[in-house]
Short mmCIF file of C-alpha atoms in Angstrom, two decimals:
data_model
loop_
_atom_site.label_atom_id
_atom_site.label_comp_id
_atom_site.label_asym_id
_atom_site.label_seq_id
_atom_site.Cartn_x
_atom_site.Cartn_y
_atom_site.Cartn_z
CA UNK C 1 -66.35 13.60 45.89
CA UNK C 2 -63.02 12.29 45.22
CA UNK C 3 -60.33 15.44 44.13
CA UNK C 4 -59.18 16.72 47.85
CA UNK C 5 -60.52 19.20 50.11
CA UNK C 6 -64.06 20.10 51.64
CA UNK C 7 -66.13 20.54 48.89
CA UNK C 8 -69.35 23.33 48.68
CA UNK C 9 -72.46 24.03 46.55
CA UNK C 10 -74.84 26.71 45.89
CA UNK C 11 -78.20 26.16 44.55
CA UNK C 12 -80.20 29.71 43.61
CA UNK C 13 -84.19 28.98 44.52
CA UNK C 14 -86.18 26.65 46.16
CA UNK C 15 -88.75 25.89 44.29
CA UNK C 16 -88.85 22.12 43.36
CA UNK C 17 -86.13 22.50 40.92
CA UNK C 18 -84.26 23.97 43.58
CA UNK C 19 -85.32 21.64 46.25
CA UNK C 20 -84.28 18.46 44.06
CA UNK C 21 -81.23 19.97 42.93
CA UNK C 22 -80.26 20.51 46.63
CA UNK C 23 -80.97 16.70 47.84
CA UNK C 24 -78.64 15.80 44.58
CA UNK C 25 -75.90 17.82 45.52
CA UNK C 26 -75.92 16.40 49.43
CA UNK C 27 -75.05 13.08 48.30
CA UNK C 28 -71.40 14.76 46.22
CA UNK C 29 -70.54 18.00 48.52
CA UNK C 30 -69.70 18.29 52.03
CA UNK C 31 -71.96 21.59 52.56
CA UNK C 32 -74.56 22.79 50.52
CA UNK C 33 -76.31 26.09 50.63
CA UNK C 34 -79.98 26.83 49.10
CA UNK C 35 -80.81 30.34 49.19
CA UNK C 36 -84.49 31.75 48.69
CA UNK C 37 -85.84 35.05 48.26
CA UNK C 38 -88.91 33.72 50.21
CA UNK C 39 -89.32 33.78 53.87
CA UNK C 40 -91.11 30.93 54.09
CA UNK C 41 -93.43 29.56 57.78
CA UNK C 42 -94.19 26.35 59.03
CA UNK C 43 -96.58 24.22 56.98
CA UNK C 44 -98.14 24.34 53.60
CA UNK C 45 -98.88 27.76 52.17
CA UNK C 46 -98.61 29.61 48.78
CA UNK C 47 -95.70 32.83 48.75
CA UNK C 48 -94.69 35.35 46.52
CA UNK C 49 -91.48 32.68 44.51
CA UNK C 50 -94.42 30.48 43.23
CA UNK C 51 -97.57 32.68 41.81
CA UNK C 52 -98.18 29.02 40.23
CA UNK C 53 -98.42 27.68 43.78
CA UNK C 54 -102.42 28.06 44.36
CA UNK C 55 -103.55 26.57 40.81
CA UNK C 56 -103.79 22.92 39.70
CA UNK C 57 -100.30 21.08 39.10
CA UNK C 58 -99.94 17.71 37.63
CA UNK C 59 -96.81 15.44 38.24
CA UNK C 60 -96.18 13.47 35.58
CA UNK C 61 -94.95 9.73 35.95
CA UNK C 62 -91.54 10.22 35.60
CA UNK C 63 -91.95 13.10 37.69
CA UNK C 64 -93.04 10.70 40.29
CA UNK C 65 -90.16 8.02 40.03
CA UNK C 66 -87.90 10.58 40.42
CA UNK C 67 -89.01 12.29 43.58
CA UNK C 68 -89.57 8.87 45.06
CA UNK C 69 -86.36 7.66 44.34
CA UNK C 70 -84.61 10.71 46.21
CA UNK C 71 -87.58 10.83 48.65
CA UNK C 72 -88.63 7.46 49.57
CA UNK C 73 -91.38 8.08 52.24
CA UNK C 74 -92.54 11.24 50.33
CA UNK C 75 -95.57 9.46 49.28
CA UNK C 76 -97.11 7.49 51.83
CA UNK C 77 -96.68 10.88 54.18
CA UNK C 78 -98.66 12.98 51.60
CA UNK C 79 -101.06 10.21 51.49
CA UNK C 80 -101.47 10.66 55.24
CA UNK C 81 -102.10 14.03 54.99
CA UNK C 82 -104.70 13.48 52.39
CA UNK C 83 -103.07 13.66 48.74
CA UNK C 84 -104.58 11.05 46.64
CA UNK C 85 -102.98 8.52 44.26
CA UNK C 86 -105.18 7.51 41.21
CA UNK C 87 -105.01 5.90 38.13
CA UNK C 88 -104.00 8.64 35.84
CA UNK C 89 -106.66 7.84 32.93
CA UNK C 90 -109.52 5.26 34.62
CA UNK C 91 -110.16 7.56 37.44
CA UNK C 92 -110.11 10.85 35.49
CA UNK C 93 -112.57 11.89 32.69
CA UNK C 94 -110.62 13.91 29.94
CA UNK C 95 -112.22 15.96 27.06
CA UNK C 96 -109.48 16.96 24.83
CA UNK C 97 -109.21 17.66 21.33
CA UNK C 98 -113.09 17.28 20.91
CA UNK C 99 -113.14 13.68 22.22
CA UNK C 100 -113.87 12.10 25.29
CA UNK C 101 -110.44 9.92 25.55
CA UNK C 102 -111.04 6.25 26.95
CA UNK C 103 -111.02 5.57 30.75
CA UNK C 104 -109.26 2.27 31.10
CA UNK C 105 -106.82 0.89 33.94
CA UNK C 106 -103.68 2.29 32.75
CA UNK C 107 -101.09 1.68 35.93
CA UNK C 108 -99.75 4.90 35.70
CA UNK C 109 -100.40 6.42 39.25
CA UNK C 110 -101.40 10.40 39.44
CA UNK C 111 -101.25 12.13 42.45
CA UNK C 112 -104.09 14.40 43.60
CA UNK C 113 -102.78 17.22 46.02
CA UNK C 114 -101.78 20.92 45.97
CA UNK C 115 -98.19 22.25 45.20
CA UNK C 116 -97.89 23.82 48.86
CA UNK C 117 -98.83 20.57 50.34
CA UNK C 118 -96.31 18.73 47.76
CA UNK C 119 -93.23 21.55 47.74
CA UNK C 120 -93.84 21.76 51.67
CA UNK C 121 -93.05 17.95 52.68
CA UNK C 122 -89.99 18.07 49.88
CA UNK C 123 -88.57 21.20 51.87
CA UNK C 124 -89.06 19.16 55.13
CA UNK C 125 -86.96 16.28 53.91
CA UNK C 126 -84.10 18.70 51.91
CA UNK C 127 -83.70 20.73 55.60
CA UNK C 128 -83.67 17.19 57.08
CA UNK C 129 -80.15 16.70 55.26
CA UNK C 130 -77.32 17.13 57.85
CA UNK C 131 -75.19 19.22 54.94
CA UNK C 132 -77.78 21.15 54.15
CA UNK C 133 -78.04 24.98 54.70
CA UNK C 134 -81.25 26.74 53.59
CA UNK C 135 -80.73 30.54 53.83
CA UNK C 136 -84.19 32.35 53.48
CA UNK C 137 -84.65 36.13 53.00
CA UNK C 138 -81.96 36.18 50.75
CA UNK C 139 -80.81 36.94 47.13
CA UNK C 140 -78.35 36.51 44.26
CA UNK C 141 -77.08 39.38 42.84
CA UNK C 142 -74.34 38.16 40.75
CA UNK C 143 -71.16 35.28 39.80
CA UNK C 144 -67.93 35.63 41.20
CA UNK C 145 -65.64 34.70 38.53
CA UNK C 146 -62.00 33.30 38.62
CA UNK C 147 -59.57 36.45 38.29
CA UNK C 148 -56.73 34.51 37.14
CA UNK C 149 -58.30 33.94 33.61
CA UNK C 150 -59.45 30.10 34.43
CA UNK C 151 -62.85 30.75 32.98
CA UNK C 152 -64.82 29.59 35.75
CA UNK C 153 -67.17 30.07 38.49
CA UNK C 154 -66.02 31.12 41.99
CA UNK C 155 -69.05 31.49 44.24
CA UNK C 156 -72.04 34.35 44.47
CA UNK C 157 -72.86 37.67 45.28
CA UNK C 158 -75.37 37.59 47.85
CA UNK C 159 -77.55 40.35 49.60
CA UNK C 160 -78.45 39.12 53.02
CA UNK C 161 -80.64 40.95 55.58
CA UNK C 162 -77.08 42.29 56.96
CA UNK C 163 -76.33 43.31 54.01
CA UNK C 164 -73.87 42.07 50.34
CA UNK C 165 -71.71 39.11 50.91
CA UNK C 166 -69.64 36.96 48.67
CA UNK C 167 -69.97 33.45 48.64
CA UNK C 168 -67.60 31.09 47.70
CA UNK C 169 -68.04 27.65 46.32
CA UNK C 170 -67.35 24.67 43.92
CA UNK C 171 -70.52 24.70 42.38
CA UNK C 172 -73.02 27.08 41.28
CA UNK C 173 -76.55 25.62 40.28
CA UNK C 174 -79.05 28.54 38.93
CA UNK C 175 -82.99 26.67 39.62
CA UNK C 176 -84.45 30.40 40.29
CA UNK C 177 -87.15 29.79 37.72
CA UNK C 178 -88.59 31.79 35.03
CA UNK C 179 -87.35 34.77 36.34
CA UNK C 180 -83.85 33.83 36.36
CA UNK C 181 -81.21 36.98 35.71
CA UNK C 182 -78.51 34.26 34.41
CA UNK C 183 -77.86 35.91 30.62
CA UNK C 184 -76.96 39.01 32.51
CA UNK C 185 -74.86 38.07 35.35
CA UNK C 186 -72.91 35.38 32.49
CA UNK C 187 -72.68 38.79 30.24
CA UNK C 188 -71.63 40.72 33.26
CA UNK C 189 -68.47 38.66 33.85
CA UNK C 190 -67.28 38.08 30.17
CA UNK C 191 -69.94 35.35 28.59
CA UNK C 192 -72.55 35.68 25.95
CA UNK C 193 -76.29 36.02 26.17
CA UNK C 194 -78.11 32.28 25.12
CA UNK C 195 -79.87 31.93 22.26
CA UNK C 196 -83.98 32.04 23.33
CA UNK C 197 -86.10 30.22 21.16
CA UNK C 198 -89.87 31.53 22.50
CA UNK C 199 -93.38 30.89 21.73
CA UNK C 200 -95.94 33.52 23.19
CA UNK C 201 -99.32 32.16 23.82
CA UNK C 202 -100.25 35.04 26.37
CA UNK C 203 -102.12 32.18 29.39
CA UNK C 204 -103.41 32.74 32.61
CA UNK C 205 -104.90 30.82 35.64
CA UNK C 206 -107.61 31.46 37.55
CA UNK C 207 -108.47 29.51 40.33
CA UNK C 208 -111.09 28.93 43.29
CA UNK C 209 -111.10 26.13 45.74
CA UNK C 210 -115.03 24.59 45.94
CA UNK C 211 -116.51 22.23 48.42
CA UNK C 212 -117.93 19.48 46.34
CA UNK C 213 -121.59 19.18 46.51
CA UNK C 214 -123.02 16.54 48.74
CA UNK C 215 -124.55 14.04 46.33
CA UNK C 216 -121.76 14.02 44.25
CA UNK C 217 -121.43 10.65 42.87
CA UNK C 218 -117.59 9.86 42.58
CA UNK C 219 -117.55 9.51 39.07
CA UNK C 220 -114.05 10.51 38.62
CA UNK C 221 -111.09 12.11 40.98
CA UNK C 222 -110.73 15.17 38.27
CA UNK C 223 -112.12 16.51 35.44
CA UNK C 224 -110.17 17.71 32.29
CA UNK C 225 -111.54 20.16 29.78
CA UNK C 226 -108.69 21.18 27.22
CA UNK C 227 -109.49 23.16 24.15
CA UNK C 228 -110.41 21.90 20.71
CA UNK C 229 -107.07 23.86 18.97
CA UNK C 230 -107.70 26.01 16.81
CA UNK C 231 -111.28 26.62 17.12
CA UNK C 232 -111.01 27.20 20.69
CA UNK C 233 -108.56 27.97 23.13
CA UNK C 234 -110.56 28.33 26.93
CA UNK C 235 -109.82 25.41 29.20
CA UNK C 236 -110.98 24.41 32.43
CA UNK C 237 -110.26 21.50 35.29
CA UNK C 238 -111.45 20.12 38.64
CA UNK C 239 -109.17 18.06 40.94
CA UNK C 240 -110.01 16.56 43.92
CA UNK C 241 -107.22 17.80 46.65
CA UNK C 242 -106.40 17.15 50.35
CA UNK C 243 -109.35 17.92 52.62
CA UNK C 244 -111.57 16.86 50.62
CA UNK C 245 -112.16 19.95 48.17
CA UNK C 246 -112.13 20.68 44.89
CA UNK C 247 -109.26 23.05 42.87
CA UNK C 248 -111.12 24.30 40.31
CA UNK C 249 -108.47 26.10 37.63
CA UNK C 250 -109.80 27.88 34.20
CA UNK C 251 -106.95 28.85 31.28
CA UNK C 252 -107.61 31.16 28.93
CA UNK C 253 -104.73 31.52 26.12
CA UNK C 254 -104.28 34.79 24.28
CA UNK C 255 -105.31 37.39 26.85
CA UNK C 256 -108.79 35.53 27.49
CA UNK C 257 -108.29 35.52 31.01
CA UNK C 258 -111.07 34.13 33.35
CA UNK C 259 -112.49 37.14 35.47
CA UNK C 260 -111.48 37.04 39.48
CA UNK C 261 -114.76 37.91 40.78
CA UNK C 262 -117.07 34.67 41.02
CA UNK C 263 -120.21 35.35 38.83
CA UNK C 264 -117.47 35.58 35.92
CA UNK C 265 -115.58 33.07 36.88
CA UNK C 266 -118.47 30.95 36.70
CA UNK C 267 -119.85 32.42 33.59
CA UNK C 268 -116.16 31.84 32.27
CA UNK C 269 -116.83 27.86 32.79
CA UNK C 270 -120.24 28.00 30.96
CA UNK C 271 -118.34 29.45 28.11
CA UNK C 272 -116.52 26.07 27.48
CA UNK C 273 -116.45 24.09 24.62
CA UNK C 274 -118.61 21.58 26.85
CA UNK C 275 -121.12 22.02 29.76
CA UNK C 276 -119.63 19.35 32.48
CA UNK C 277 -117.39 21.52 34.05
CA UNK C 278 -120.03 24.56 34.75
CA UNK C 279 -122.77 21.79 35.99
CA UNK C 280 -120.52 20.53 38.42
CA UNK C 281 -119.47 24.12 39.39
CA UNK C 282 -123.11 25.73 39.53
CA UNK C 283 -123.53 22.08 42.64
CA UNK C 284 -120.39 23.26 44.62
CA UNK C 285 -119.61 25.57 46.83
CA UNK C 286 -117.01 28.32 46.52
CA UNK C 287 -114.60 28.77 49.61
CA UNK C 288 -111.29 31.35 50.05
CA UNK C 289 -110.28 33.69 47.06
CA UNK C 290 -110.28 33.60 43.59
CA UNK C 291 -106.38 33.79 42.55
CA UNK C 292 -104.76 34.65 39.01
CA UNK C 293 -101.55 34.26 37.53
CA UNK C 294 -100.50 34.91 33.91
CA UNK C 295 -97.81 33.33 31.69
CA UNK C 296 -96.78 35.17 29.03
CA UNK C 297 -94.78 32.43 27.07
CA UNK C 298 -92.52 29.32 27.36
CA UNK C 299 -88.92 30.05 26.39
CA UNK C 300 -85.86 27.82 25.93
CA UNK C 301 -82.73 29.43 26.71
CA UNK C 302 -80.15 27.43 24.76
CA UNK C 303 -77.06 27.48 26.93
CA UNK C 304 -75.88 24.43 25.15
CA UNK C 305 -74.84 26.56 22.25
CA UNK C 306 -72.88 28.97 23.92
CA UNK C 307 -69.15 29.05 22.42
CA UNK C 308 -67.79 29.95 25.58
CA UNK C 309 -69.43 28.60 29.02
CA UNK C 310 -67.83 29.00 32.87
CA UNK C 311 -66.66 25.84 34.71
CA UNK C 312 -68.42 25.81 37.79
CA UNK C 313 -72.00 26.67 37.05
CA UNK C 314 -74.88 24.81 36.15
CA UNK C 315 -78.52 25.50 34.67
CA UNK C 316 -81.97 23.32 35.23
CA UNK C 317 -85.34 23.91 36.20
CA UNK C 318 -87.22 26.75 34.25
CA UNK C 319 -84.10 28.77 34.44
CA UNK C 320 -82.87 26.78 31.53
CA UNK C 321 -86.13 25.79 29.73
CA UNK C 322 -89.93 27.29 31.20
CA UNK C 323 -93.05 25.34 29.56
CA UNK C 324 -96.28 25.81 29.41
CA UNK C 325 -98.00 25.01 32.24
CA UNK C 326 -101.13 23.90 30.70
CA UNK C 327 -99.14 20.19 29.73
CA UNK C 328 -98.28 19.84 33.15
CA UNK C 329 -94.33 19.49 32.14
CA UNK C 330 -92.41 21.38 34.51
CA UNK C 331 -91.40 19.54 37.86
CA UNK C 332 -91.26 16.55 35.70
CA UNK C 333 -88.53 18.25 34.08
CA UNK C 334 -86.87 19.72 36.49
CA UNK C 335 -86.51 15.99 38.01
CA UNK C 336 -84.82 14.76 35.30
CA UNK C 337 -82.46 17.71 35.22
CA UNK C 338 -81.65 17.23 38.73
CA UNK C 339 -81.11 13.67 38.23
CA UNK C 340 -79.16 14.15 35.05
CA UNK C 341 -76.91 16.46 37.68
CA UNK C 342 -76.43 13.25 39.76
CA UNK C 343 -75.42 11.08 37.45
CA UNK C 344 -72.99 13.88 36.14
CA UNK C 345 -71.81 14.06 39.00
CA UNK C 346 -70.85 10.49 39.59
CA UNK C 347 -69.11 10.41 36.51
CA UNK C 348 -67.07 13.25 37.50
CA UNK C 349 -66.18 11.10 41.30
CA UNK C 350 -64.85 8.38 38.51
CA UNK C 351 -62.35 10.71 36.98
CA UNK C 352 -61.62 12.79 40.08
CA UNK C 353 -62.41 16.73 40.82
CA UNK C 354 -65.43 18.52 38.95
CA UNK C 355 -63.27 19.65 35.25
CA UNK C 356 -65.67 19.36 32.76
CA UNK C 357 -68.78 18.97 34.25
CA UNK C 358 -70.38 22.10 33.73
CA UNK C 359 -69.75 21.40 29.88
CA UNK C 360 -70.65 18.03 29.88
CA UNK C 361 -74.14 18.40 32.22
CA UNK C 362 -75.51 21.61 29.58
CA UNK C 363 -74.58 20.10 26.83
CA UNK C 364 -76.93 16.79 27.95
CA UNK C 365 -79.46 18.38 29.36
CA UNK C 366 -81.35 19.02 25.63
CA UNK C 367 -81.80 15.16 26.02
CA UNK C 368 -84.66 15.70 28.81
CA UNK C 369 -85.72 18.95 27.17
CA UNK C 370 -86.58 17.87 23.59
CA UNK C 371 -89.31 16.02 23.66
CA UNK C 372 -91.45 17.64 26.42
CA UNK C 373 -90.39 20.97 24.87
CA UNK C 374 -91.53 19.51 20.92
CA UNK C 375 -94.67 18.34 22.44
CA UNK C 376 -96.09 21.47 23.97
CA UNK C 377 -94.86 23.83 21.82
CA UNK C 378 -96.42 21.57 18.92
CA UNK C 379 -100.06 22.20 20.48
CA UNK C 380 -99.38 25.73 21.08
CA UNK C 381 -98.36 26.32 17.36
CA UNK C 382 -101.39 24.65 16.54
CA UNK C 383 -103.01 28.13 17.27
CA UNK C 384 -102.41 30.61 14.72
CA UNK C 385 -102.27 33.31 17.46
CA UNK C 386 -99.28 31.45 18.74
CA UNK C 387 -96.44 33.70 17.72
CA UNK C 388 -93.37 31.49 17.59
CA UNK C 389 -90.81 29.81 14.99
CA UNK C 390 -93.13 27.23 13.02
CA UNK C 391 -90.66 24.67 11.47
CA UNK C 392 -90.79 22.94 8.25
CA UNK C 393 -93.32 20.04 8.30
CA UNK C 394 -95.16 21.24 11.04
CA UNK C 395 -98.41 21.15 9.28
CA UNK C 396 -97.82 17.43 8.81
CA UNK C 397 -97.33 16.84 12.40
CA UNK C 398 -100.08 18.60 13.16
CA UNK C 399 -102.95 16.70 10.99
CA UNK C 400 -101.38 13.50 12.12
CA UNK C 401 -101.40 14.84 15.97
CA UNK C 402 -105.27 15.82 15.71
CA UNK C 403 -106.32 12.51 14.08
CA UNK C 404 -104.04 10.57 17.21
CA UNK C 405 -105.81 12.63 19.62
CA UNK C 406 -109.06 11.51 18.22
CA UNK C 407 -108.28 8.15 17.52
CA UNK C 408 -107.19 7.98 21.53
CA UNK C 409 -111.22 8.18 22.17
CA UNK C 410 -111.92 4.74 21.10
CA UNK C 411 -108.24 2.87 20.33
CA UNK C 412 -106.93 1.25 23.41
CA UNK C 413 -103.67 0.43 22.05
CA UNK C 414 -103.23 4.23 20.81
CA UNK C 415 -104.62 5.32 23.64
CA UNK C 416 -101.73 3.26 26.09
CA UNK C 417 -99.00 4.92 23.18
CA UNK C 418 -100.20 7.90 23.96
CA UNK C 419 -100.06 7.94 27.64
CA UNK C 420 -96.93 6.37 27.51
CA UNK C 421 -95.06 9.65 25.68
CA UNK C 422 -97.67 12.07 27.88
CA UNK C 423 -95.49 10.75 31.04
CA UNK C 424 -92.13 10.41 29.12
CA UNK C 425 -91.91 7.08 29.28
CA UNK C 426 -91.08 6.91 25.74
CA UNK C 427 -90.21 8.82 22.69
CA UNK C 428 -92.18 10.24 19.34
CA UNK C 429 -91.48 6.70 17.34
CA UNK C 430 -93.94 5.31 20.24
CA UNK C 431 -96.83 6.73 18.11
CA UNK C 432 -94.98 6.55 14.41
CA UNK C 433 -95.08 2.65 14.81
CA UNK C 434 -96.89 0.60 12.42
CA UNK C 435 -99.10 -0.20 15.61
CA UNK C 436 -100.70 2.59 15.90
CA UNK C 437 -99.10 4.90 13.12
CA UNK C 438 -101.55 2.40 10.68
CA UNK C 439 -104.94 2.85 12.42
CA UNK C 440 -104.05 7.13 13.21
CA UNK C 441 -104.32 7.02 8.96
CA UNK C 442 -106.90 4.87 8.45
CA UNK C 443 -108.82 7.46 10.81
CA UNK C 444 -107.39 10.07 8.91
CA UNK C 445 -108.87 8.91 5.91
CA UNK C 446 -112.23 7.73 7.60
CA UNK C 447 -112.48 11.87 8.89
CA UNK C 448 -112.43 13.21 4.96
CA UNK C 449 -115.77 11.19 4.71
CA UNK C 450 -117.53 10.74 7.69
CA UNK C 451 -117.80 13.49 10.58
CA UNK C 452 -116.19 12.86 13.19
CA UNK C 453 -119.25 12.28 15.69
CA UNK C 454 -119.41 9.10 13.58
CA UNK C 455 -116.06 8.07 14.27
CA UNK C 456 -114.81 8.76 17.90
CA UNK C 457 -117.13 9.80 21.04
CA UNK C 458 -117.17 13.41 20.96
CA UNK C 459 -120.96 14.02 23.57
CA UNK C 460 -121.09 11.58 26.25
CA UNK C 461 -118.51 11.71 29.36
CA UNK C 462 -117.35 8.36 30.22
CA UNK C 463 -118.58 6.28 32.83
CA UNK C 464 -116.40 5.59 36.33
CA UNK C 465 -114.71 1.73 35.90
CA UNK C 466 -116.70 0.28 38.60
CA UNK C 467 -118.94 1.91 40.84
CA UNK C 468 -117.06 3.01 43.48
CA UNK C 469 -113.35 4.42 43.14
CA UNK C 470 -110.52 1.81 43.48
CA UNK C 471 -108.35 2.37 46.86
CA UNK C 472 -105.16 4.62 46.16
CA UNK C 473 -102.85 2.94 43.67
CA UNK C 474 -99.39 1.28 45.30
CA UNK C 475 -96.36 3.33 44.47
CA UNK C 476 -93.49 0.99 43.22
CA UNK C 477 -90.49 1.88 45.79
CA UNK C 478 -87.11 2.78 44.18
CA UNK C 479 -84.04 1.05 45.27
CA UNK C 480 -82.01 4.45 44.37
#
């Protein structure tokens, strides 16, 4: 980066907010340091950072451009070791909202694989980096701070297994994840706590990997079961994953949580709103543990609003903005706040030296946080349990949500508009168009007289596209 002098970073966490953040920063700094609490050995495998790590993960499609375009080969490798790529709505049967929703070729791509096996062959490429430093067993304890009365960011406090150490460096990026102590270390050296705008839905996930039965069919790559909000709120999903297994997950929002001992577990999956889910269980076989983890809530910490922020320090990942898991939001997220960093950052190489970019990257970073954050937040309100800020008009939004969702069962068009916000392709006004705002009311007005087994396909699970499943879908290589 253009301004004079070796240049360093610190990134706090390596979790895939971490790990992205990290390949970012080697393209603008001469050295860059990730430091993680874990200890992590060679190969896949879950640890302590990521209680999410053993339960079903979805990229989204944006997630997916971006980790190609700063990963290239990531892909084909994972392929190779047995991750599958599928069409994200003709290979997957989804019950959601009370409907099945259509299986058509959309040309989105999904990947099928678990987070170790994904996180693991991101790590590999990130220590790959010649700039790159990872420094395991280690944690952050606090900011240095400018003495002089600059107002910015100096470097870390770190405790290492020798012991405390200070860190210098140009750059501080915080990606340590839900837990992140941020609002107290900024307090600690003069700042002000965020505002936290929160929404408790009290969720867990319980998981169990299965072998598939032997006469299974192939009549989809995974199998979504999302509540029917507000009448129910127990969720459950199968996803084919490398080695040919199954990842069975089951959610349970507001302290419902699916037992950990398997004659529950399975008794949990007969207790959903439909039967596929269990029948397909009850076939397969269970192999390794039954693991839990529990989310309490999904919080935004708005450091945009801060009066006062350091120079020197910036905020992505779930540090800055945790979702619930259940939309499948989060690395997607993170992706686009690591590449928002990188295009920051070239910005800054324009005008010379980093002034200004910690002010200019938090106050952006709302733009890949609204939406995602308005979308899950709007199905979690939906449950009166929910406790959370419930803005004006949100009724409205609902009804015309829930008659979208249902109209997605039989609308192609509404269905593709649908998709196309799900992976952040596009904005609300995708779905407030005439297009496909005119047939959501016409279905609106259709439900006051006619139930709504009339009017969308709420009982029978649709069939595969063709007989067999297609071959794994080409991923479109970036040029970035």
């Amino acid at each position: 980066m253009a301004g004079g002098g070796p240049r360093s970073a610190v990134v706090i966490g390596g979790s895939m907010a971490g790990l992205l953040a990290t390949r970012v920063l080697s393209d603008h700094f001469d050295k860059v340091i990730l430091v993680e609490r874990d200890v992590r050995g060679e190969g896949p495998a879950t640890r302590k950072g990521v209680p999410q790590g053993p339960h079903i993960h979805v990229l989204l499609d944006t997630g997916r451009r971006i980790l190609d375009k700063y990963f290239p080969d990531l892909f084909e490798q994972l392929q190779v070791q047995g991750a599958q790529f599928i069409d994200s709505s003709g290979d997957l049967a989804w019950h959601h909202f009370g409907v099945w929703k259509l299986r058509r070729t959309s040309g989105i791509p999904g990947l099928l694989c678990t987070r170790p096996l994904l996180e693991w062959n991101v790590l590999r490429r990130v220590k790959a980096r010649p700039n790159v430093e990872i420094r395991e067993g280690c944690s952050i304890e606090g900011l240095l701070a400018d003495t002089q009365g600059s107002g910015r960011v100096t470097g870390v406090k770190v405790k290492t297994p020798q012991g405390e150490e200070s860190w210098e460096a140009d750059l501080v990026v915080d990606a340590s994840g839900r837990g992140s102590r941020m609002p107290q270390w900024l307090e600690a050296i003069g700042y002000s706590r965020p505002e936290e705008e929160q929404v408790i839905v009290d969720l867990s996930y319980t998981t169990c990997l299965h072998e598939p039965p032997p006469d299974f069919q192939r009549e989809w790559k995974a199998l979504f079961l999302y509540p029917n909000p507000p009448k129910a709120w127990r969720a459950g999903f199968i996803s084919h994953v490398e080695g040919g297994r199954w990842l069975v997950t089951l959610n349970g929002y507001f302290g419902e949580h699916a037992p950990t001992e398997y004659a529950g577990f399975l008794e949990y999956a007969r207790s959903l709103t439909r039967p596929d889910l269990y029948e397909y269980m009850k076939a397969a076989t269970p192999i390794g543990p039954i693991t839990q983890h529990k989310v309490k809530d999904c919080r935004w910490r708005h450091y945009e609003k801060l009066p006062r922020f350091p120079e020197g320090l910036a905020i992505l990942g779930d540090a800055a903005c945790a979702f619930n898991p259940l939309y499948g939001q989060g690395m997607s997220v993170a992706g686009l706040g690591a590449e928002l960093l990188d295009t920051c950052l070239r910005e800054q190489a324009e005008r010379g030296g980093l002034a200004g970019l910690a002010q200019r990257f938090r106050e952006r970073l709302p733009e890949a946080i609204r939406l995602p954050w308005l979308l899950g937040t709007g199905m979690d309100l939906l449950y009166p349990q929910a406790v959370g800020k419930r803005p004006f008009g949100l009724g409205l939004l609902h009804w015309y949500i829930l008659r979208l969702m249902e109209r997605t069962s039989t609308d192609a068009h509404v269905h593709r508009e649908f998709y196309r916000i799900l992976h952040l392709h596009a904005g609300l006004g995708a779905v407030l168009q005439p297009s496909v705002a005119l047939p959501v009311l016409s279905h609106g007005v259709m439900s006051l007289l006619r139930p709504l087994e009339q009017l969308a396909n709420t009982e029978t699970r649709p069939p595969p596209l063709t007989p067999t499943l297609p071959s794994p879908i080409p991923v479109q290589k970036s040029t970035g």
